[in-house]
Short mmCIF file of C-alpha atoms in Angstrom, two decimals:
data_model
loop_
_atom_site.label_atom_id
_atom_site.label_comp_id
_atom_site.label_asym_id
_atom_site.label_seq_id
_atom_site.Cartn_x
_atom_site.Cartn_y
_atom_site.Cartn_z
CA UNK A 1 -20.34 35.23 -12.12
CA UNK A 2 -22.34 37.15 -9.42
CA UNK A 3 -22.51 33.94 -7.44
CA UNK A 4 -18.62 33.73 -7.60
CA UNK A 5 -18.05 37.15 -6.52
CA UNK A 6 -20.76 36.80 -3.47
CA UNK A 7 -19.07 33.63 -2.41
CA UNK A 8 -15.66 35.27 -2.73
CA UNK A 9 -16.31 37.95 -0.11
CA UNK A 10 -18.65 35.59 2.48
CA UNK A 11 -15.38 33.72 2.57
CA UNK A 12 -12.91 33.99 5.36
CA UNK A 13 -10.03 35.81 5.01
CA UNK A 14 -7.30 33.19 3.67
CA UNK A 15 -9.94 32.11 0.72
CA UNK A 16 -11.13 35.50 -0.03
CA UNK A 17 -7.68 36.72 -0.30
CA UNK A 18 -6.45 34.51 -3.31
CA UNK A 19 -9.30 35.46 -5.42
CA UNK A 20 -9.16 39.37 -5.20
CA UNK A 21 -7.01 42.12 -7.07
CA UNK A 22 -6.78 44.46 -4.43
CA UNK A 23 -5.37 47.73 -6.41
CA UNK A 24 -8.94 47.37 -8.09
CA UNK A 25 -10.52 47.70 -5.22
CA UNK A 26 -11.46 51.65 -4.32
CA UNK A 27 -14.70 52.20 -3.27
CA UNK A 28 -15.68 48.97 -2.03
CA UNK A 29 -13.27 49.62 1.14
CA UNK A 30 -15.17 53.21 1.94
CA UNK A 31 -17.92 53.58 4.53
CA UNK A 32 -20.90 53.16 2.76
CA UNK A 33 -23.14 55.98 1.93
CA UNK A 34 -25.89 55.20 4.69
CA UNK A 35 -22.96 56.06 6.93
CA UNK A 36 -21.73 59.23 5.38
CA UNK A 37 -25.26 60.23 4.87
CA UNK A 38 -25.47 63.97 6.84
CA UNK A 39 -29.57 63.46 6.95
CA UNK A 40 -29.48 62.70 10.65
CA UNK A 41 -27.71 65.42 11.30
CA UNK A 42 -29.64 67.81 9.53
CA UNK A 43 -32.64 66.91 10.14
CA UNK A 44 -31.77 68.36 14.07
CA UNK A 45 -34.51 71.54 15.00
CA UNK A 46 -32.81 74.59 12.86
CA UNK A 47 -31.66 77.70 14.61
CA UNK A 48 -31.81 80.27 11.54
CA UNK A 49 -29.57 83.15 12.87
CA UNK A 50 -28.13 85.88 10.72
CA UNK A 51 -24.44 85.35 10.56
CA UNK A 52 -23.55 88.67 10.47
CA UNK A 53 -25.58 89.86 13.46
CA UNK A 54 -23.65 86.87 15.20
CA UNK A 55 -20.22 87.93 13.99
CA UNK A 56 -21.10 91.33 15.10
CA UNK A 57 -21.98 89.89 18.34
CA UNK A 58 -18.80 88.24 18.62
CA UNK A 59 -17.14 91.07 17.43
CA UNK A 60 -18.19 93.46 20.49
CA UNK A 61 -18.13 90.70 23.52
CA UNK A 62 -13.94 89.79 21.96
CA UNK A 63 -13.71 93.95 22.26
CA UNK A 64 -15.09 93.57 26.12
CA UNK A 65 -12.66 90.72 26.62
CA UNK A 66 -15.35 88.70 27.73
CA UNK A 67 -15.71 84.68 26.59
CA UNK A 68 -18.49 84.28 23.79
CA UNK A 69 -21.18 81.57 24.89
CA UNK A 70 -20.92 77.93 23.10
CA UNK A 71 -23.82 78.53 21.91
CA UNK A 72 -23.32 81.52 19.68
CA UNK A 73 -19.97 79.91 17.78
CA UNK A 74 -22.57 76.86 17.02
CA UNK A 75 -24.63 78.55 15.74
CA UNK A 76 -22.05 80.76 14.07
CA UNK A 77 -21.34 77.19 12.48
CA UNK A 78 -24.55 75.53 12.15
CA UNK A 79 -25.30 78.47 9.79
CA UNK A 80 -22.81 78.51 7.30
CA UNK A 81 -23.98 78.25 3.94
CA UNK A 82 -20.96 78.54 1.25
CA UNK A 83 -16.89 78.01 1.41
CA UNK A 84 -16.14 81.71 1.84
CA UNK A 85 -18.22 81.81 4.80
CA UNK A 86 -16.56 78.40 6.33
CA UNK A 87 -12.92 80.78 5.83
CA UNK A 88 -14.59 83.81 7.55
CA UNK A 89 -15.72 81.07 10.23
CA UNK A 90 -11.80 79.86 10.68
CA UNK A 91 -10.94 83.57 12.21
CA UNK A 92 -13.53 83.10 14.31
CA UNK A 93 -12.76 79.58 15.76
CA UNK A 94 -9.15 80.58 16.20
CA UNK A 95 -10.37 83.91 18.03
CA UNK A 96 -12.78 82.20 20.52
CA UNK A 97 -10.21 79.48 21.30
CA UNK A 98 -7.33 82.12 21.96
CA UNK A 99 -9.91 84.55 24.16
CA UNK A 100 -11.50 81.59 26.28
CA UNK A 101 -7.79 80.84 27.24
CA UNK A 102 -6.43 84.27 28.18
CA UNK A 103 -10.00 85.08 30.10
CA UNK A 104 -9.16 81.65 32.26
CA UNK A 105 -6.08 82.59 33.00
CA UNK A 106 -6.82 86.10 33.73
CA UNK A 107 -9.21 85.01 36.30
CA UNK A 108 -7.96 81.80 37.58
CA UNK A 109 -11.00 80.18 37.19
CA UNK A 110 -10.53 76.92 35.20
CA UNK A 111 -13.08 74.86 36.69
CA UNK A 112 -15.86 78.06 36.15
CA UNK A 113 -14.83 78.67 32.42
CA UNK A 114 -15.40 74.59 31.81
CA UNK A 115 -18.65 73.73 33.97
CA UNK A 116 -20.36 77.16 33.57
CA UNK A 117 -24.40 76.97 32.39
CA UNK A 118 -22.88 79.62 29.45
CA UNK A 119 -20.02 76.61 28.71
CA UNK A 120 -17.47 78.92 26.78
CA UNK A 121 -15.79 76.23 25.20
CA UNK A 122 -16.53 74.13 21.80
CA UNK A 123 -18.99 71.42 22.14
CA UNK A 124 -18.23 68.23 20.34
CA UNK A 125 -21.63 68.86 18.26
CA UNK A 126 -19.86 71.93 17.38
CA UNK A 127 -16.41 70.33 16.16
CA UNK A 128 -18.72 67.46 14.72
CA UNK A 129 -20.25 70.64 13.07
CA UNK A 130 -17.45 72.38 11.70
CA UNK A 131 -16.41 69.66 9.72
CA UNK A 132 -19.50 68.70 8.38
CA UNK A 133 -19.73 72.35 7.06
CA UNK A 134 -16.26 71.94 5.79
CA UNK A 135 -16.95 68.63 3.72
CA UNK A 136 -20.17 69.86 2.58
CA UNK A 137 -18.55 72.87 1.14
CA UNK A 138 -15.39 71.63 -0.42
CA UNK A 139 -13.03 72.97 2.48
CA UNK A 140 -11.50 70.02 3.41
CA UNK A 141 -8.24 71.49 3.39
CA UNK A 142 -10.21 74.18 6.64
CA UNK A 143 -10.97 71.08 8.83
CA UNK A 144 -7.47 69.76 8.33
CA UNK A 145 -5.38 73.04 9.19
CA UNK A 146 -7.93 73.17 12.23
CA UNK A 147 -6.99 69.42 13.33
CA UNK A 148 -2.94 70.25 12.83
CA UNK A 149 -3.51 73.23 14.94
CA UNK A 150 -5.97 71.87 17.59
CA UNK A 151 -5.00 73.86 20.34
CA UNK A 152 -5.09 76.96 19.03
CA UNK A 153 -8.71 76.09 17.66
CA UNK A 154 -9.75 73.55 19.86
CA UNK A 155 -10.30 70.91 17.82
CA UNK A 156 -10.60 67.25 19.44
CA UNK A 157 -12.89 65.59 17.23
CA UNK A 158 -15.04 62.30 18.16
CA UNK A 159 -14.87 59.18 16.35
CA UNK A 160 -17.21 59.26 14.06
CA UNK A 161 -16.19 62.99 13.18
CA UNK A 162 -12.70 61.28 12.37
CA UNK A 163 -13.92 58.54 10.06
CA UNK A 164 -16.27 61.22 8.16
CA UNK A 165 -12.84 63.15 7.36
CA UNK A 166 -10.57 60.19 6.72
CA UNK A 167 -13.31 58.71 4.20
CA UNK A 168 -13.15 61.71 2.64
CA UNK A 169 -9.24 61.72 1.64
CA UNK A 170 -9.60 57.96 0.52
CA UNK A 171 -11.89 58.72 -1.73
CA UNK A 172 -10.36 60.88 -3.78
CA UNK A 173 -7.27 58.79 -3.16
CA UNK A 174 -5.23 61.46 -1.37
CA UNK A 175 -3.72 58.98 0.46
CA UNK A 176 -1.12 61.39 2.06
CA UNK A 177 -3.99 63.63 3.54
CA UNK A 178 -5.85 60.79 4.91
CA UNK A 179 -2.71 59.87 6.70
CA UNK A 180 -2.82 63.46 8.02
CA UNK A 181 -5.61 63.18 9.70
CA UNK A 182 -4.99 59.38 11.25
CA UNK A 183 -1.77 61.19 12.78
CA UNK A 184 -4.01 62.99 14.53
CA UNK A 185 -6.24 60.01 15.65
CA UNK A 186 -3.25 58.64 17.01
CA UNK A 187 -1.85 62.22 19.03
CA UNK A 188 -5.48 61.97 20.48
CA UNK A 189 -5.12 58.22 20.73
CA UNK A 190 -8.56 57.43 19.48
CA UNK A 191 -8.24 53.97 17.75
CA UNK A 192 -11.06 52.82 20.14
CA UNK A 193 -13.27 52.39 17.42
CA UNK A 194 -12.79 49.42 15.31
CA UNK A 195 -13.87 51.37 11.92
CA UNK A 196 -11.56 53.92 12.84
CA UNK A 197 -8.71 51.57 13.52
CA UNK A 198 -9.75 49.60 10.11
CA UNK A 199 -9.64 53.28 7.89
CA UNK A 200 -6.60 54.49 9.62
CA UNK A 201 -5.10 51.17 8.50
CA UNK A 202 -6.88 51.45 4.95
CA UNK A 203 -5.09 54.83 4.55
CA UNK A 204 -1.47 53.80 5.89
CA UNK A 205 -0.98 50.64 4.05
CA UNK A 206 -2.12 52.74 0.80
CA UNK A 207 -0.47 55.75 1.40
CA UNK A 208 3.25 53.01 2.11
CA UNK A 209 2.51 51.25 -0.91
CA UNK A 210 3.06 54.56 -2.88
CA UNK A 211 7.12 54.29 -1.48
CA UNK A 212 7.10 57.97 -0.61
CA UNK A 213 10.22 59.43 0.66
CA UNK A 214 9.90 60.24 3.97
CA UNK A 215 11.44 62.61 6.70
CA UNK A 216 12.26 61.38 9.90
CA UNK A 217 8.90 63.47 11.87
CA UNK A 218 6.85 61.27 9.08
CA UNK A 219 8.68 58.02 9.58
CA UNK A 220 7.87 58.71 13.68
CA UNK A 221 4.49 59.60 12.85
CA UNK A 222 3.43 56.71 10.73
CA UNK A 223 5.28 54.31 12.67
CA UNK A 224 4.02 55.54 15.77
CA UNK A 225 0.08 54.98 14.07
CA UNK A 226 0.99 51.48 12.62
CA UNK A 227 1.90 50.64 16.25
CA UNK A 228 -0.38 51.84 18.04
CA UNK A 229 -3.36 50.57 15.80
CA UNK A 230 -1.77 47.49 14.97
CA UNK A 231 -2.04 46.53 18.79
CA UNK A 232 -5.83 46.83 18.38
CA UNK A 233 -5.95 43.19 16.00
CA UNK A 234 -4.25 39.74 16.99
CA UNK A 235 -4.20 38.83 13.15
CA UNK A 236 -1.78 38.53 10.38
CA UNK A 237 -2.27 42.79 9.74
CA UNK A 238 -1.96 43.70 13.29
CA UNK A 239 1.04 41.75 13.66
CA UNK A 240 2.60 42.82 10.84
CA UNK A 241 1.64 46.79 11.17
CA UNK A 242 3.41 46.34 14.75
CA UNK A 243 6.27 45.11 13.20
CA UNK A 244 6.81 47.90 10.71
CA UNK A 245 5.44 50.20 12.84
CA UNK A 246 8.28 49.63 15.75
CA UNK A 247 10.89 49.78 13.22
CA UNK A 248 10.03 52.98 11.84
CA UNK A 249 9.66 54.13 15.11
CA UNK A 250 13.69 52.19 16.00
CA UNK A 251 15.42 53.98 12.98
CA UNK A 252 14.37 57.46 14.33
CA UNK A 253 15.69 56.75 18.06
CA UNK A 254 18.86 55.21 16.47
CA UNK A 255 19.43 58.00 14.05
CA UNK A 256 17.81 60.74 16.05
CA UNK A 257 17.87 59.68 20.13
CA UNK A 258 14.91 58.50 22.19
CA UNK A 259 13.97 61.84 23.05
CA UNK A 260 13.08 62.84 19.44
CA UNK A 261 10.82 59.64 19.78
CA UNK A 262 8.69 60.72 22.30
CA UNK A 263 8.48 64.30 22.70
CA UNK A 264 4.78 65.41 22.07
CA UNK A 265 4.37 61.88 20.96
CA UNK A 266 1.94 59.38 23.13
CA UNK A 267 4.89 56.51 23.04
CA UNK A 268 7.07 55.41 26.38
CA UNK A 269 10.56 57.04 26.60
CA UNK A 270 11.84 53.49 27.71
CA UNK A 271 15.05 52.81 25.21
CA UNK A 272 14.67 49.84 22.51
CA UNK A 273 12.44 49.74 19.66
CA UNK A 274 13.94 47.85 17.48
CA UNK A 275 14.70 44.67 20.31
CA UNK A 276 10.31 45.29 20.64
CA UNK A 277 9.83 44.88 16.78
CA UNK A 278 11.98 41.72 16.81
CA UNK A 279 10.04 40.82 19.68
CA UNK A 280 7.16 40.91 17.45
CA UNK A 281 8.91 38.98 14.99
CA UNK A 282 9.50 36.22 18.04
CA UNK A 283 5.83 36.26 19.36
CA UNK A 284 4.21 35.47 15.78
CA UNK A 285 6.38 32.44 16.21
CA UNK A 286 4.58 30.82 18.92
CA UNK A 287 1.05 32.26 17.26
CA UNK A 288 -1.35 29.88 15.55
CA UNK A 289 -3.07 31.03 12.31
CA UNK A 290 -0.84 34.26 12.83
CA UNK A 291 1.83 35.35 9.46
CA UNK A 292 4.14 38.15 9.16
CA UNK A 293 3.58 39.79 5.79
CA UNK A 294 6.79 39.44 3.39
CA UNK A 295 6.85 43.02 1.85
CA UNK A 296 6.99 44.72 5.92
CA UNK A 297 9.99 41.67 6.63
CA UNK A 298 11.59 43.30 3.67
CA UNK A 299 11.26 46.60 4.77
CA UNK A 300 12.56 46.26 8.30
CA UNK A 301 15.76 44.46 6.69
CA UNK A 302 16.05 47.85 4.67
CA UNK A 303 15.77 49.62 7.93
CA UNK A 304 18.26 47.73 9.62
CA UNK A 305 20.35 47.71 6.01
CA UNK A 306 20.36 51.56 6.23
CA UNK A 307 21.34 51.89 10.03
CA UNK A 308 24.16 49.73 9.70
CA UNK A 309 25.47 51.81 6.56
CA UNK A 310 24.76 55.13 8.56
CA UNK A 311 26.73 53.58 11.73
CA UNK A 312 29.59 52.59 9.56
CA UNK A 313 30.13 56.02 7.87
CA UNK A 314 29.47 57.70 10.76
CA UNK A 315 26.50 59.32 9.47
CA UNK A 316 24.58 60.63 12.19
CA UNK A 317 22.86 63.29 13.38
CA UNK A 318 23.88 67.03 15.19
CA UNK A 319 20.92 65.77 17.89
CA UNK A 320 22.40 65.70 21.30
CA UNK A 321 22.82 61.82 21.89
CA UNK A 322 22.50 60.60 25.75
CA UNK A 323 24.27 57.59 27.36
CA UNK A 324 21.60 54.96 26.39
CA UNK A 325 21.05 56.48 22.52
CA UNK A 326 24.91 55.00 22.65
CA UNK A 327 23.80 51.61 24.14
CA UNK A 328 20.98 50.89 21.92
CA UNK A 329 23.21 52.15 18.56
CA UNK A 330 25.60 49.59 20.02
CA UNK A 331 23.14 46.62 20.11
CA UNK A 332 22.39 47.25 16.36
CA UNK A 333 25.11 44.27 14.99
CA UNK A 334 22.73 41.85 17.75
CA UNK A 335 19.54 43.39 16.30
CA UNK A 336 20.87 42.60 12.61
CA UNK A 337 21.76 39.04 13.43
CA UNK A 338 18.45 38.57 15.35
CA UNK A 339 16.79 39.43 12.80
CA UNK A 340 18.33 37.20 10.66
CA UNK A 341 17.79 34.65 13.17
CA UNK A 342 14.10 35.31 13.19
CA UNK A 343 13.22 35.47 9.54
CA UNK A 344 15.10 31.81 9.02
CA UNK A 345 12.63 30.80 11.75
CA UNK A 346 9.65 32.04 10.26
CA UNK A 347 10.31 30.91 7.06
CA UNK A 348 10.75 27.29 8.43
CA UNK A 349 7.60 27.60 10.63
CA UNK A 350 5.57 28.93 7.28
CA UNK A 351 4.72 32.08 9.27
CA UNK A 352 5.59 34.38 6.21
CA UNK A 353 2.53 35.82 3.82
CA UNK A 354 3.62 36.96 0.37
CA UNK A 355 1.20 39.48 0.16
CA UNK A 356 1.60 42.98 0.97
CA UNK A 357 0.30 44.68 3.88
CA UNK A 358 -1.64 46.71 1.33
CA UNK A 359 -3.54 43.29 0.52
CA UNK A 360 -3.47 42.10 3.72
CA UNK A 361 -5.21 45.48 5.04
CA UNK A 362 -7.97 45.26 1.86
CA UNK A 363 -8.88 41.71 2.76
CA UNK A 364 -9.51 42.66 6.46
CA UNK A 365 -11.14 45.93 5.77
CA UNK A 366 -13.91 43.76 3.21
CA UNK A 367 -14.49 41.47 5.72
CA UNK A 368 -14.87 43.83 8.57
CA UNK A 369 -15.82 47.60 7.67
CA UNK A 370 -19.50 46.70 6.78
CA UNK A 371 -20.24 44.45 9.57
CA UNK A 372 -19.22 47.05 12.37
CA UNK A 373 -20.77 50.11 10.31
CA UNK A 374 -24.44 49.49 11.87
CA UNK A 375 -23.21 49.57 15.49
CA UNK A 376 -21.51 52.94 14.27
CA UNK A 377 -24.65 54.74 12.75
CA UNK A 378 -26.92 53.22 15.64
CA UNK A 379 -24.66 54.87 18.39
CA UNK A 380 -23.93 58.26 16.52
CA UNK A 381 -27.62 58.70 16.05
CA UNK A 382 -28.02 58.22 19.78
CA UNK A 383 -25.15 60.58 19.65
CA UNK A 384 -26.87 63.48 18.35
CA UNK A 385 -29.86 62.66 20.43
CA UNK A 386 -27.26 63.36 23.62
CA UNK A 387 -26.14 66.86 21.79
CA UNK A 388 -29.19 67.80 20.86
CA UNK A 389 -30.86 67.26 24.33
CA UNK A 390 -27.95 69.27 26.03
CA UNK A 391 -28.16 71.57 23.35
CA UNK A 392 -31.96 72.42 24.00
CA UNK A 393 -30.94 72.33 27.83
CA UNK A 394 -28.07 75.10 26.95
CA UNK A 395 -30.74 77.18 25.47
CA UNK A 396 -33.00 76.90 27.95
CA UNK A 397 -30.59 78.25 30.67
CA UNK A 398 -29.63 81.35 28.03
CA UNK A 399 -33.04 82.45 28.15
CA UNK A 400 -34.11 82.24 31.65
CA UNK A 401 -30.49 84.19 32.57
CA UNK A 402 -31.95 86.68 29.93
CA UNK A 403 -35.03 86.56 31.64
CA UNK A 404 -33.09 87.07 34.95
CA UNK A 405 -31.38 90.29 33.72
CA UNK A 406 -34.24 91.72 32.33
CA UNK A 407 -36.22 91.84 35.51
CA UNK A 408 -33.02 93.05 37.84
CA UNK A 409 -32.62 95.85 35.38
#
């Protein structure tokens, strides 16, 4: 039996995937716990401070209107010990964030408040930080309202910070909040990281196969992520994220305009993403080894279904439409036959998978998670290394400018 199983997941992809029940597979799909494992990061030199001497501290330099040092919010963070003092540290993030900005513009000195030797600004060690703290201490829900609200706390989080935080939500299979934070992955356009890409995947496909109902912003948002992350694999998934991706993405600009498409959103303002997801539909065509996954076909025919039921009744929205929102609604009767056109294709070129894109995303996360976790750990140790030196370098500089003061006094 244990022989089975082993040669079950050494298998490729196409094997592997006949043999498995996906919905029983949970934990298998998570980073492992070498990679969650905080040791590395605290086993870093510790800087015991007393956190209300700090707060205090950054109490009377907000009162001066002066910018407090990097240095003092980490170790504001670095020191938290329980969930009420993570909330007490929130009012503090959003405080530094909001007075480093009005000090820079107060003194037009952008390039002085980023490059100073005092750097008043977050360092990634200190985001990485903040929601280590906030996992540790069951505040989950902190680290999120900090990533929806990055600018007014600063938050920009690195990879691995991501994956820590999206791991998180899958395992308690909140798929909805895991989605959450791959939205923001995808504002900060961070699916550089093939683990990343594979989790963000993990939590869409999941979080789809529950057939939430969906607003238009969340139909943008997800489609916008299954795009943009689908475009990282030439496989069956990536194709077929693309695919539902760019149609989710085509029923907002034909219900709502192009503008609602891309305002604040990293996707091109160039009209027509529904003729792109057909085009998707087209290339896996001439692809070898490449299938379209049935359940995502069926979707986009629901899309296309709904548009064409909204067109005829005239349902449509307040949103001022311009001159090419008109053209593209027009094309929708050519988009509707294409598809049709398409799907008869594929279906005579066997390029259509029964499976769901929930299976197809399991079978590609078992083959691939592990084997790209090591390169993760290896480079986030060398990571904290990086921090850590610059951190020690940081401290060095506060107390020889302490030094410096002392003696001119």
């Amino acid at each position: 039996m244990a022989a089975s199983i082993l040669q079950r997941c050494l298998s490729p992809v196409q094997t592997f995937t006949k043999c498995v029940n996906y919905r029983s597979i949970v934990r298998r799909c998570l980073l492992s716990s070498a990679y969650t494992d905080p040791a590395v990061w605290e086993q870093r030199p510790r800087d015991a401070q007393d956190l209300g001497q700090l707060a205090s501290l950054m109490d009377r330099t907000y009162e001066r209107k002066f910018p407090v040092s990097s240095l003092v919010i980490a170790r504001f963070i670095d020191n938290l010990s329980s969930k009420e003092e993570v909330d007490q540290a929130q009012y503090y993030l959003y405080k530094l964030v909001i007075q480093c900005i009005c000090w820079v513009c107060s003194c037009f000195v952008l390039l002085r408040f980023r490059h100073s030797p005092n750097c008043w600004y977050l360092r990634d060690w200190t985001i990485h930080s903040w929601i280590r703290r906030c996992l540790k201490y069951g505040a989950r829900d902190k680290a999120l309202y900090s990533l929806k609200n990055k600018v007014q706390f600063g938050m920009f989080p690195d990879d691995f910070s991501f994956n820590l935080l999206i791991d998180s939500f899958i395992k308690d299979e909140d798929f909805k909040g895991a989605c959450s934070v791959v939205e923001e992955v995808m504002l900060q356009e961070s699916f550089e990281r093939i683990s990343t890409q594979i989790l963000s995947l993990y939590a869409l496909s999941k979080y789809l196969a529950t057939k939430p109902e969906l607003s238009w912003q969340e139909e943008r948002s997800l489609g916008a992520s299954l795009m943009l992350d689908g475009l990282k694999h030439e496989n069956s998934v990536g194709f077929s994220a693309r695919l539902l991706g760019l149609a989710l993405i085509g029923k907002v600009e034909l219900s709502r305009g192009i503008h609602a498409v891309f305002h604040e959103m990293p996707l091109i303002w160039t009209s027509g993403y529904l003729g792109r997801a057909l085009a998707v539909m087209d290339a896996v065509c001439d692809f070898r080894d490449v299938k379209l996954s049935e359940e995502v076909l069926n979707h986009v025919e629901e899309i296309l279904k709904d548009l064409s039921v909204n067109a005829d009744g005239q349902n449509v929205t307040d949103t001022p439409r311009e001159e090419d929102d008109e053209l593209e609604t027009q094309k929708l009767p050519e988009y509707i036959n294409r598809f049709k056109e398409l799907k008869e294709r594929l279906v005579s070129q066997d390029r259509i998978d029964s499976r769901s894109l929930e299976s197809l995303v399991s079978a590609l996360t078992q083959q691939t998670l592990e084997a790209c976790e090591d390169a993760d750990i290896a480079e986030y140790q060398q990571t904290v290394s990086v921090w850590e030196a610059e951190r020690q370098q940081l401290i060095q500089r506060e107390r020889e400018t302490k030094e410096k003061n002392q003696k001119s006094v």
